[in-house]
Amino acid sequence: MSAQYKEGRDEERMRWFQRARFGMVIHWGLYSLLGRGEWVMYVERIPAEEYSHLAEEFRPSRFDAKEWVLLAKQAGMKYIVLTTRHHDGFCLFDSKVSKFSSVAGAAGRDFVAEYVEACRNLDMRIGFYYSLLDWRFPGYHQGPEKNPESFSQMVEQAHAQLKELMSNYGKIDYLFYDGGWIPGIEQKEIAKYWRAKELNSMVRKLQPKIIINNRSGLPEDYDTPEQVVTPSPAGRTWESCMTIGDFCTWGYTRYNPNLKSVTQLIQYLVTAASGGGNYLLNIAPKPDGTVPERYGERLNEIGEWMRINGESIYGSERIPAGFGGSWGAGILGASTAKGNKVYLHIFRWPGETAVIPGIKNKVLSATLLKTGRKPKIEQTANGKVIIKGLPKEPPDKYDTVIMLELRGKPEPFNYEGIPL
Ligand code: GLC
C-alpha cells in the first residue's frame, strides 16, 4: 500500500475527516500530577526511576470519559484524539510489553478502553495519539549510532504497542504519531530509524480505514502544523493543532492565566476552515480527570456559536486565492466556502454597510446566519459587493456570518491593471 494520500483516490476513507473541520486533542497522563506541562520529566531532568513512582499516585478518582466526549460534542467537535502514551512512556492502556501503565499502576484501569467505549456510545470518531520516542530509554538520548541496542528496544516497544492499540480496541479512526525526532539524526532520515514504512503498513492492515499523520517521517494522509494555522499546498489534507493556553504546554499547567479568548479560538477555527483544513484544539484535564472550568466555558461558547454557524465550517472547501480581494486580506474578516455558497465571517464589524471587493460571481442573495435577515446587496462592475442596512452593532459578539449565495463556485475578481 502506498503511503501518501492522493486526492481522488482515498476520498471515501478521508471524507469524514475532511468534513469534520473541528476536533479535540486531550493531553493527560502522569505529568498531569505535577501541573507543569507534559515535558516536565525532560525539562527538569527527572530520572526515569524517580518519575516512575508517580504511577503509584495516579488514581484519577473523577475520571469519566463520557464527560470529555460530551464536552467535545457540545463544542461541535467531530473527533477526539487521546494521548494513549506521551514521551514519558506511561501508557493509559494495557500493554504486554511494558509495566509502566495505568493498568499496572495504582489506578488499575485501562483508560484507553474507557475512552473508546464512551466515544463509541456517543457516536464520536476515535483518535489515538502515540509518541514514538520514550525518554526512559538511554539509547533515545544517546542516539541509534552510540547505543543501538537500547534504541532498537525502544523501536520494538513502539511497534509492539501500536500493534496492541490497533488490535485490542475495535475500529480506530485516526492515528497521530508524535515524538518522531531523534537527537543527531536529520528529520528526513527518521522514518528509517522508526521503521515507519513497516509500522504504517502493519497499522493499515489492522485498521484499513485509519487516517495517519505525517510525524513518523512519512507523509501519509495529512500534515500537522502546530500552534499555527498554515494551509498545506492544495491537494494535501492538513490539520492545525493548538493549545488554549499561551505557551506550548499541552499537559495540565496549574497556573497559566493567559488563555486564548473565545474570539481568538473561533477566528483560528474559521481560518483553518477557510484554507480547507481542520482545527484540533487541546484540552489538558487535571490529574483527577476533570476538565478545568476555564476550558469548559470556552468550549461551550464555541459550541453555541457552532450551533448557528456550523454550516459555514463543516465540509468547507478551500477558498480560492484572491477571492474577496482586500476582504480576503483580512480587513473585516475571512471567508469560508462550500459549493456555490460563501460565508463572510465578519470579525471586525463595519457598521451598517459592508463593502466586499474581489467577487466575480453574481451574488444571488445574502443572509445573516444569526438572525436569518436578508440584507440588501448591490454589485458594482468592478467586483464589489455592497451589503446595506446591516445593524449598527454586530449581531454576534464573536463573529457574525453573512452567507452569500453565488451563481457558480466562488471566483476572484482580478484588479490587476484596473485604476482606482
Ligand atoms: C509537540 C510536543 C508535545 C505535544 C505535541 C502536540 O510535539 O512535544 O508535547 O504533544 O507537540 O502536537
Tab-separated table of C-alpha atoms and ligand atoms in Angstrom:
chain	number	residue	atom	x	y	z
A	1	MET	CA	0.000	0.000	0.000
A	2	SER	CA	1.472	3.350	-0.967
A	3	ALA	CA	1.877	5.688	1.936
A	4	GLN	CA	0.809	9.054	0.663
A	5	TYR	CA	-2.790	10.126	0.444
A	6	LYS	CA	-3.714	11.099	-3.087
A	7	GLU	CA	-6.669	13.295	-3.820
A	8	GLY	CA	-9.247	11.440	-5.813
A	9	ARG	CA	-8.068	8.024	-4.708
A	10	ASP	CA	-8.671	7.720	-0.994
A	11	GLU	CA	-11.640	10.029	-0.934
A	12	GLU	CA	-14.090	7.686	0.664
A	13	ARG	CA	-11.745	6.861	3.548
A	14	MET	CA	-10.808	10.510	4.115
A	15	ARG	CA	-14.241	12.025	3.693
A	16	TRP	CA	-15.383	12.200	7.316
A	17	PHE	CA	-12.096	13.837	8.298
A	18	GLN	CA	-12.210	16.422	5.554
A	19	ARG	CA	-15.734	17.361	6.576
A	20	ALA	CA	-15.122	17.350	10.333
A	21	ARG	CA	-13.009	20.534	10.488
A	22	PHE	CA	-13.030	20.632	14.299
A	23	GLY	CA	-11.579	18.099	16.734
A	24	MET	CA	-10.283	17.825	20.277
A	25	VAL	CA	-6.926	16.537	21.442
A	26	ILE	CA	-6.509	15.589	25.085
A	27	HIS	CA	-3.138	15.600	26.845
A	28	TRP	CA	-3.455	13.647	30.034
A	29	GLY	CA	-1.072	11.333	31.839
A	30	LEU	CA	1.303	11.071	34.813
A	31	TYR	CA	2.729	14.512	34.111
A	32	SER	CA	-0.709	15.956	34.892
A	33	LEU	CA	0.017	15.222	38.553
A	34	LEU	CA	2.883	17.718	38.575
A	35	GLY	CA	0.980	20.507	36.830
A	36	ARG	CA	3.938	21.835	34.861
A	37	GLY	CA	3.143	20.505	31.413
A	38	GLU	CA	3.832	17.218	29.659
A	39	TRP	CA	7.559	17.900	29.128
A	40	VAL	CA	8.289	18.165	32.864
A	41	MET	CA	10.275	14.915	33.078
A	42	TYR	CA	12.679	16.010	30.364
A	43	VAL	CA	12.918	19.702	31.198
A	44	GLU	CA	13.576	19.110	34.897
A	45	ARG	CA	15.788	16.094	34.136
A	46	ILE	CA	13.772	13.863	36.468
A	47	PRO	CA	15.410	10.420	36.453
A	48	ALA	CA	13.154	7.717	34.988
A	49	GLU	CA	13.211	5.732	38.229
A	50	GLU	CA	12.071	8.694	40.309
A	51	TYR	CA	9.418	9.667	37.751
A	52	SER	CA	8.061	6.118	37.641
A	53	HIS	CA	6.804	6.452	41.238
A	54	LEU	CA	4.147	8.850	40.015
A	55	ALA	CA	2.337	5.761	38.735
A	56	GLU	CA	1.677	4.884	42.388
A	57	GLU	CA	-0.080	8.227	42.878
A	58	PHE	CA	-2.083	8.305	39.670
A	59	ARG	CA	-5.591	7.405	40.804
A	60	PRO	CA	-7.904	9.728	38.882
A	61	SER	CA	-10.928	9.483	41.117
A	62	ARG	CA	-13.202	11.640	38.978
A	63	PHE	CA	-12.238	10.408	35.544
A	64	ASP	CA	-15.285	9.847	33.387
A	65	ALA	CA	-14.559	9.563	29.682
A	66	LYS	CA	-18.175	10.334	28.913
A	67	GLU	CA	-17.728	13.851	30.289
A	68	TRP	CA	-14.886	14.517	27.875
A	69	VAL	CA	-16.844	13.229	24.931
A	70	LEU	CA	-19.915	15.253	25.871
A	71	LEU	CA	-17.807	18.388	26.168
A	72	ALA	CA	-16.364	17.823	22.685
A	73	LYS	CA	-19.834	17.171	21.296
A	74	GLN	CA	-21.222	20.320	22.859
A	75	ALA	CA	-18.427	22.310	21.260
A	76	GLY	CA	-19.315	20.924	17.834
A	77	MET	CA	-16.181	18.800	17.570
A	78	LYS	CA	-16.382	15.695	15.393
A	79	TYR	CA	-13.456	13.643	16.673
A	80	ILE	CA	-11.217	13.255	19.700
A	81	VAL	CA	-7.576	12.312	19.999
A	82	LEU	CA	-6.263	10.983	23.292
A	83	THR	CA	-2.615	10.698	24.314
A	84	THR	CA	-2.503	6.937	24.749
A	85	ARG	CA	1.162	7.423	25.604
A	86	HIS	CA	3.283	10.557	25.659
A	87	HIS	CA	7.085	10.997	25.614
A	88	ASP	CA	7.400	9.788	29.230
A	89	GLY	CA	6.388	6.287	28.104
A	90	PHE	CA	3.466	5.945	30.516
A	91	CYS	CA	0.627	4.023	28.857
A	92	LEU	CA	-3.023	4.727	29.524
A	93	PHE	CA	-3.691	1.227	28.180
A	94	ASP	CA	-2.845	-2.343	28.987
A	95	SER	CA	0.463	-3.313	27.429
A	96	LYS	CA	2.084	-6.717	27.453
A	97	VAL	CA	5.460	-5.168	26.702
A	98	SER	CA	5.545	-2.528	29.462
A	99	LYS	CA	4.575	-2.456	33.101
A	100	PHE	CA	4.585	1.309	33.060
A	101	SER	CA	0.872	1.802	32.605
A	102	SER	CA	-2.308	2.913	34.301
A	103	VAL	CA	-3.390	-0.722	34.340
A	104	ALA	CA	-0.317	-1.981	36.214
A	105	GLY	CA	-0.118	1.183	38.357
A	106	ALA	CA	-2.290	2.380	41.239
A	107	ALA	CA	-5.224	3.305	39.009
A	108	GLY	CA	-5.673	-0.275	37.811
A	109	ARG	CA	-7.712	0.968	34.865
A	110	ASP	CA	-7.419	0.898	31.098
A	111	PHE	CA	-8.331	4.488	30.312
A	112	VAL	CA	-7.985	3.971	26.592
A	113	ALA	CA	-10.656	1.259	26.779
A	114	GLU	CA	-12.949	3.559	28.774
A	115	TYR	CA	-12.352	6.411	26.361
A	116	VAL	CA	-13.024	4.232	23.320
A	117	GLU	CA	-16.235	2.948	24.831
A	118	ALA	CA	-17.501	6.432	25.631
A	119	CYS	CA	-16.712	7.644	22.105
A	120	ARG	CA	-18.465	4.683	20.589
A	121	ASN	CA	-21.550	5.117	22.740
A	122	LEU	CA	-21.799	8.759	21.810
A	123	ASP	CA	-21.005	8.370	18.140
A	124	MET	CA	-17.711	10.229	18.260
A	125	ARG	CA	-14.805	9.442	15.922
A	126	ILE	CA	-11.884	7.898	17.794
A	127	GLY	CA	-8.284	9.088	17.537
A	128	PHE	CA	-5.122	7.866	19.237
A	129	TYR	CA	-2.053	9.990	19.852
A	130	TYR	CA	1.073	7.901	20.337
A	131	SER	CA	4.607	9.146	20.992
A	132	LEU	CA	7.203	7.070	19.186
A	133	LEU	CA	10.007	8.251	21.435
A	134	ASP	CA	10.225	7.203	25.065
A	135	TRP	CA	12.556	9.255	27.269
A	136	ARG	CA	13.168	6.303	29.584
A	137	PHE	CA	15.469	4.627	27.054
A	138	PRO	CA	19.079	5.831	27.322
A	139	GLY	CA	19.501	4.922	23.667
A	140	TYR	CA	16.993	7.569	22.706
A	141	HIS	CA	19.148	10.349	24.158
A	142	GLN	CA	22.443	8.831	23.045
A	143	GLY	CA	21.105	8.107	19.563
A	144	PRO	CA	20.932	4.965	17.455
A	145	GLU	CA	24.619	5.092	16.482
A	146	LYS	CA	26.006	5.284	20.028
A	147	ASN	CA	23.575	2.951	21.745
A	148	PRO	CA	21.906	0.834	19.083
A	149	GLU	CA	20.724	-1.820	21.500
A	150	SER	CA	18.674	0.455	23.727
A	151	PHE	CA	17.458	2.428	20.718
A	152	SER	CA	16.179	-0.663	18.982
A	153	GLN	CA	14.473	-1.866	22.170
A	154	MET	CA	12.553	1.390	22.152
A	155	VAL	CA	11.587	0.932	18.497
A	156	GLU	CA	10.496	-2.647	19.149
A	157	GLN	CA	8.354	-1.441	22.017
A	158	ALA	CA	6.680	1.148	19.793
A	159	HIS	CA	5.886	-1.445	17.121
A	160	ALA	CA	4.508	-3.869	19.711
A	161	GLN	CA	2.401	-1.221	21.454
A	162	LEU	CA	0.954	0.091	18.220
A	163	LYS	CA	0.008	-3.441	17.366
A	164	GLU	CA	-1.774	-3.677	20.722
A	165	LEU	CA	-3.537	-0.359	20.213
A	166	MET	CA	-4.624	-1.298	16.719
A	167	SER	CA	-5.775	-4.805	17.722
A	168	ASN	CA	-7.439	-4.517	21.106
A	169	TYR	CA	-9.917	-1.642	20.834
A	170	GLY	CA	-12.046	-2.270	17.753
A	171	LYS	CA	-12.188	0.250	14.946
A	172	ILE	CA	-9.889	3.246	15.354
A	173	ASP	CA	-10.414	6.168	13.001
A	174	TYR	CA	-7.235	8.170	13.334
A	175	LEU	CA	-3.617	7.937	14.450
A	176	PHE	CA	-1.486	10.908	15.492
A	177	TYR	CA	2.170	9.955	15.800
A	178	ASP	CA	4.359	12.315	17.699
A	179	GLY	CA	7.898	12.377	19.046
A	180	GLY	CA	9.485	11.151	15.841
A	181	TRP	CA	12.539	13.420	16.082
A	182	ILE	CA	15.791	11.733	17.064
A	183	PRO	CA	18.807	13.598	18.523
A	184	GLY	CA	21.620	13.823	15.994
A	185	ILE	CA	19.503	12.469	13.121
A	186	GLU	CA	18.175	14.598	10.303
A	187	GLN	CA	14.403	14.797	10.127
A	188	LYS	CA	14.348	13.338	6.621
A	189	GLU	CA	16.099	10.219	7.919
A	190	ILE	CA	13.862	9.401	10.880
A	191	ALA	CA	11.435	7.101	9.041
A	192	LYS	CA	14.248	4.619	8.578
A	193	TYR	CA	15.044	4.514	12.299
A	194	TRP	CA	11.414	4.031	13.340
A	195	ARG	CA	10.923	1.515	10.506
A	196	ALA	CA	7.941	3.672	9.700
A	197	LYS	CA	7.017	2.010	6.420
A	198	GLU	CA	6.697	-1.354	8.091
A	199	LEU	CA	4.926	0.206	11.072
A	200	ASN	CA	2.349	2.016	8.981
A	201	SER	CA	1.614	-0.946	6.794
A	202	MET	CA	1.002	-3.016	9.939
A	203	VAL	CA	-1.328	-0.294	11.238
A	204	ARG	CA	-3.213	-0.147	7.953
A	205	LYS	CA	-3.518	-3.887	7.779
A	206	LEU	CA	-5.164	-3.961	11.198
A	207	GLN	CA	-7.176	-0.782	10.586
A	208	PRO	CA	-7.798	-0.443	6.849
A	209	LYS	CA	-9.780	2.795	7.155
A	210	ILE	CA	-7.475	4.600	9.531
A	211	ILE	CA	-6.137	8.085	8.816
A	212	ILE	CA	-2.450	8.562	9.731
A	213	ASN	CA	-0.482	11.788	10.217
A	214	ASN	CA	2.932	12.743	8.868
A	215	ARG	CA	5.023	12.562	12.043
A	216	SER	CA	6.598	9.137	11.628
A	217	GLY	CA	8.779	10.675	8.931
A	218	LEU	CA	6.492	9.675	6.036
A	219	PRO	CA	3.833	11.987	4.577
A	220	GLU	CA	0.931	9.523	4.944
A	221	ASP	CA	-2.519	11.143	4.980
A	222	TYR	CA	-2.200	14.625	6.450
A	223	ASP	CA	0.105	17.405	7.632
A	224	THR	CA	0.202	18.666	11.214
A	225	PRO	CA	1.113	22.345	11.598
A	226	GLU	CA	1.487	23.049	15.310
A	227	GLN	CA	0.386	26.228	17.115
A	228	VAL	CA	-0.159	27.986	13.784
A	229	VAL	CA	-2.876	27.757	11.159
A	230	THR	CA	-0.956	27.377	7.924
A	231	PRO	CA	-2.567	25.620	4.963
A	232	SER	CA	-0.601	22.933	3.164
A	233	PRO	CA	-0.343	23.074	-0.623
A	234	ALA	CA	-3.626	22.398	-2.432
A	235	GLY	CA	-4.479	18.717	-2.668
A	236	ARG	CA	-2.875	17.873	0.662
A	237	THR	CA	-5.025	17.298	3.746
A	238	TRP	CA	-3.956	19.206	6.856
A	239	GLU	CA	-4.876	19.811	10.478
A	240	SER	CA	-3.554	22.524	12.802
A	241	CYS	CA	-3.231	21.555	16.427
A	242	MET	CA	-3.189	24.234	19.102
A	243	THR	CA	-3.290	24.797	22.845
A	244	ILE	CA	-5.791	27.091	24.565
A	245	GLY	CA	-3.044	28.378	26.856
A	246	ASP	CA	-0.339	30.690	25.646
A	247	PHE	CA	2.889	28.712	25.698
A	248	CYS	CA	3.448	25.327	24.139
A	249	THR	CA	2.347	23.353	27.171
A	250	TRP	CA	-0.223	20.732	26.276
A	251	GLY	CA	-0.491	18.908	29.608
A	252	TYR	CA	-2.146	20.335	32.725
A	253	THR	CA	-0.443	23.504	33.888
A	254	ARG	CA	-1.548	24.555	37.329
A	255	TYR	CA	-1.365	28.305	36.857
A	256	ASN	CA	-1.427	29.650	33.327
A	257	PRO	CA	-3.588	32.764	33.277
A	258	ASN	CA	-3.123	33.771	29.663
A	259	LEU	CA	-5.667	31.662	27.798
A	260	LYS	CA	-6.873	32.424	24.296
A	261	SER	CA	-10.260	34.083	24.180
A	262	VAL	CA	-13.345	32.581	22.558
A	263	THR	CA	-12.999	35.177	19.789
A	264	GLN	CA	-9.438	34.096	19.060
A	265	LEU	CA	-10.323	30.426	19.073
A	266	ILE	CA	-13.232	30.947	16.680
A	267	GLN	CA	-11.008	33.013	14.401
A	268	TYR	CA	-8.447	30.205	14.274
A	269	LEU	CA	-11.145	27.655	13.515
A	270	VAL	CA	-12.524	29.838	10.719
A	271	THR	CA	-9.046	30.414	9.304
A	272	ALA	CA	-8.455	26.660	9.184
A	273	ALA	CA	-11.832	26.024	7.541
A	274	SER	CA	-11.132	28.812	5.077
A	275	GLY	CA	-7.987	27.007	3.930
A	276	GLY	CA	-9.819	23.686	3.752
A	277	GLY	CA	-8.113	22.369	6.899
A	278	ASN	CA	-9.029	21.085	10.342
A	279	TYR	CA	-8.522	22.710	13.725
A	280	LEU	CA	-7.554	20.384	16.558
A	281	LEU	CA	-7.895	22.128	19.879
A	282	ASN	CA	-6.202	20.816	23.003
A	283	ILE	CA	-7.583	20.407	26.486
A	284	ALA	CA	-5.481	19.480	29.498
A	285	PRO	CA	-7.549	17.707	32.155
A	286	LYS	CA	-6.483	17.837	35.795
A	287	PRO	CA	-4.872	14.790	37.415
A	288	ASP	CA	-8.261	13.691	38.753
A	289	GLY	CA	-9.621	13.566	35.205
A	290	THR	CA	-11.838	16.641	35.306
A	291	VAL	CA	-11.515	19.438	32.786
A	292	PRO	CA	-10.586	22.868	34.187
A	293	GLU	CA	-13.616	25.118	34.105
A	294	ARG	CA	-11.972	27.791	32.030
A	295	TYR	CA	-11.571	25.333	29.147
A	296	GLY	CA	-15.121	24.072	29.541
A	297	GLU	CA	-16.547	27.592	29.423
A	298	ARG	CA	-14.714	28.403	26.214
A	299	LEU	CA	-15.713	25.173	24.509
A	300	ASN	CA	-19.338	25.676	25.431
A	301	GLU	CA	-19.320	29.189	23.986
A	302	ILE	CA	-17.765	27.913	20.775
A	303	GLY	CA	-20.479	25.246	20.713
A	304	GLU	CA	-23.194	27.904	20.947
A	305	TRP	CA	-21.632	29.700	18.021
A	306	MET	CA	-21.293	26.460	16.059
A	307	ARG	CA	-24.939	25.582	16.504
A	308	ILE	CA	-25.816	28.666	14.473
A	309	ASN	CA	-22.830	28.910	12.184
A	310	GLY	CA	-21.649	25.310	11.837
A	311	GLU	CA	-22.757	25.069	8.219
A	312	SER	CA	-20.030	27.596	7.378
A	313	ILE	CA	-17.379	25.298	8.909
A	314	TYR	CA	-18.258	21.621	8.349
A	315	GLY	CA	-17.299	20.412	4.910
A	316	SER	CA	-15.791	23.774	3.966
A	317	GLU	CA	-13.721	23.903	0.791
A	318	ARG	CA	-10.536	25.863	0.303
A	319	ILE	CA	-11.362	29.463	-0.613
A	320	PRO	CA	-9.777	30.318	-3.987
A	321	ALA	CA	-6.673	32.530	-3.790
A	322	GLY	CA	-7.546	36.190	-4.256
A	323	PHE	CA	-11.266	35.705	-3.672
A	324	GLY	CA	-12.730	38.666	-1.872
A	325	GLY	CA	-9.766	40.956	-2.654
A	326	SER	CA	-8.663	43.002	0.334
A	327	TRP	CA	-11.523	41.411	2.265
A	328	GLY	CA	-9.596	38.207	1.888
A	329	ALA	CA	-6.544	40.024	3.198
A	330	GLY	CA	-8.500	40.272	6.391
A	331	ILE	CA	-9.669	43.839	6.975
A	332	LEU	CA	-13.126	42.749	8.022
A	333	GLY	CA	-12.542	39.047	8.487
A	334	ALA	CA	-12.205	35.857	6.487
A	335	SER	CA	-14.428	33.713	4.340
A	336	THR	CA	-15.225	30.051	4.052
A	337	ALA	CA	-16.850	28.349	1.084
A	338	LYS	CA	-18.933	25.350	0.184
A	339	GLY	CA	-20.274	24.745	-3.311
A	340	ASN	CA	-21.854	27.976	-4.522
A	341	LYS	CA	-22.036	29.454	-1.028
A	342	VAL	CA	-19.562	31.803	0.549
A	343	TYR	CA	-19.682	32.625	4.231
A	344	LEU	CA	-18.332	36.019	5.181
A	345	HIS	CA	-17.078	35.850	8.752
A	346	ILE	CA	-17.103	39.411	9.967
A	347	PHE	CA	-14.635	39.651	12.826
A	348	ARG	CA	-14.377	43.452	12.665
A	349	TRP	CA	-17.883	44.744	12.217
A	350	PRO	CA	-18.048	47.777	9.871
A	351	GLY	CA	-21.469	49.115	10.939
A	352	GLU	CA	-24.449	49.457	8.608
A	353	THR	CA	-22.609	48.913	5.319
A	354	ALA	CA	-20.087	46.238	4.433
A	355	VAL	CA	-18.037	46.520	1.250
A	356	ILE	CA	-16.672	43.244	-0.025
A	357	PRO	CA	-14.410	43.602	-3.047
A	358	GLY	CA	-12.972	40.936	-5.289
A	359	ILE	CA	-16.026	38.841	-6.165
A	360	LYS	CA	-16.514	37.949	-9.803
A	361	ASN	CA	-19.687	35.885	-9.422
A	362	LYS	CA	-23.157	37.287	-9.498
A	363	VAL	CA	-24.415	37.292	-5.901
A	364	LEU	CA	-27.963	35.967	-5.687
A	365	SER	CA	-28.676	36.641	-2.008
A	366	ALA	CA	-27.185	37.455	1.369
A	367	THR	CA	-28.377	36.041	4.724
A	368	LEU	CA	-27.216	36.712	8.270
A	369	LEU	CA	-26.976	33.279	9.862
A	370	LYS	CA	-27.558	34.658	13.351
A	371	THR	CA	-30.868	36.388	12.646
A	372	GLY	CA	-31.997	34.958	9.310
A	373	ARG	CA	-32.318	38.514	7.965
A	374	LYS	CA	-31.574	39.113	4.315
A	375	PRO	CA	-29.856	42.472	3.870
A	376	LYS	CA	-29.913	44.304	0.532
A	377	ILE	CA	-26.998	43.861	-1.804
A	378	GLU	CA	-25.611	45.881	-4.665
A	379	GLN	CA	-22.886	44.792	-7.012
A	380	THR	CA	-20.586	47.087	-8.965
A	381	ALA	CA	-18.956	46.436	-12.322
A	382	ASN	CA	-15.571	46.298	-10.639
A	383	GLY	CA	-16.288	43.294	-8.462
A	384	LYS	CA	-17.596	44.906	-5.285
A	385	VAL	CA	-20.481	43.577	-3.285
A	386	ILE	CA	-22.040	46.219	-1.066
A	387	ILE	CA	-24.215	44.906	1.734
A	388	LYS	CA	-26.566	47.557	3.091
A	389	GLY	CA	-28.862	48.079	6.048
A	390	LEU	CA	-26.872	45.979	8.491
A	391	PRO	CA	-27.340	46.554	12.219
A	392	LYS	CA	-25.031	49.157	13.758
A	393	GLU	CA	-23.649	46.628	16.220
A	394	PRO	CA	-22.590	43.094	15.322
A	395	PRO	CA	-25.448	40.651	15.961
A	396	ASP	CA	-22.905	38.057	17.112
A	397	LYS	CA	-20.245	39.273	19.513
A	398	TYR	CA	-17.672	36.745	18.280
A	399	ASP	CA	-18.130	36.505	14.546
A	400	THR	CA	-21.223	37.390	12.536
A	401	VAL	CA	-21.566	35.251	9.462
A	402	ILE	CA	-23.195	36.506	6.263
A	403	MET	CA	-23.915	33.784	3.777
A	404	LEU	CA	-23.758	34.759	0.117
A	405	GLU	CA	-25.358	32.605	-2.483
A	406	LEU	CA	-23.426	32.905	-5.717
A	407	ARG	CA	-24.022	31.940	-9.235
A	408	GLY	CA	-21.444	29.168	-9.525
A	409	LYS	CA	-18.428	28.402	-7.370
A	410	PRO	CA	-16.534	31.400	-5.928
A	411	GLU	CA	-14.254	33.116	-8.391
A	412	PRO	CA	-11.974	36.058	-7.574
A	413	PHE	CA	-12.264	39.345	-9.417
A	414	ASN	CA	-8.848	40.304	-10.713
A	415	TYR	CA	-7.991	44.010	-10.209
A	416	GLU	CA	-4.662	43.880	-11.969
A	417	GLY	CA	-4.222	46.865	-14.261
A	418	ILE	CA	-7.518	48.485	-13.260
A	419	PRO	CA	-7.006	52.001	-11.871
A	420	LEU	CA	-8.792	53.022	-8.670
B	1	GLC	C1	4.881	18.551	20.382
B	1	GLC	C2	5.192	18.249	21.817
B	1	GLC	C3	4.147	17.514	22.502
B	1	GLC	C4	2.746	17.677	22.039
B	1	GLC	C5	2.650	17.786	20.555
B	1	GLC	C6	1.263	18.076	20.029
B	1	GLC	O1	5.426	17.693	19.504
B	1	GLC	O2	6.393	17.566	22.002
B	1	GLC	O3	4.265	17.640	23.860
B	1	GLC	O4	2.112	16.537	22.403
B	1	GLC	O5	3.535	18.687	20.082
B	1	GLC	O6	1.282	18.257	18.671
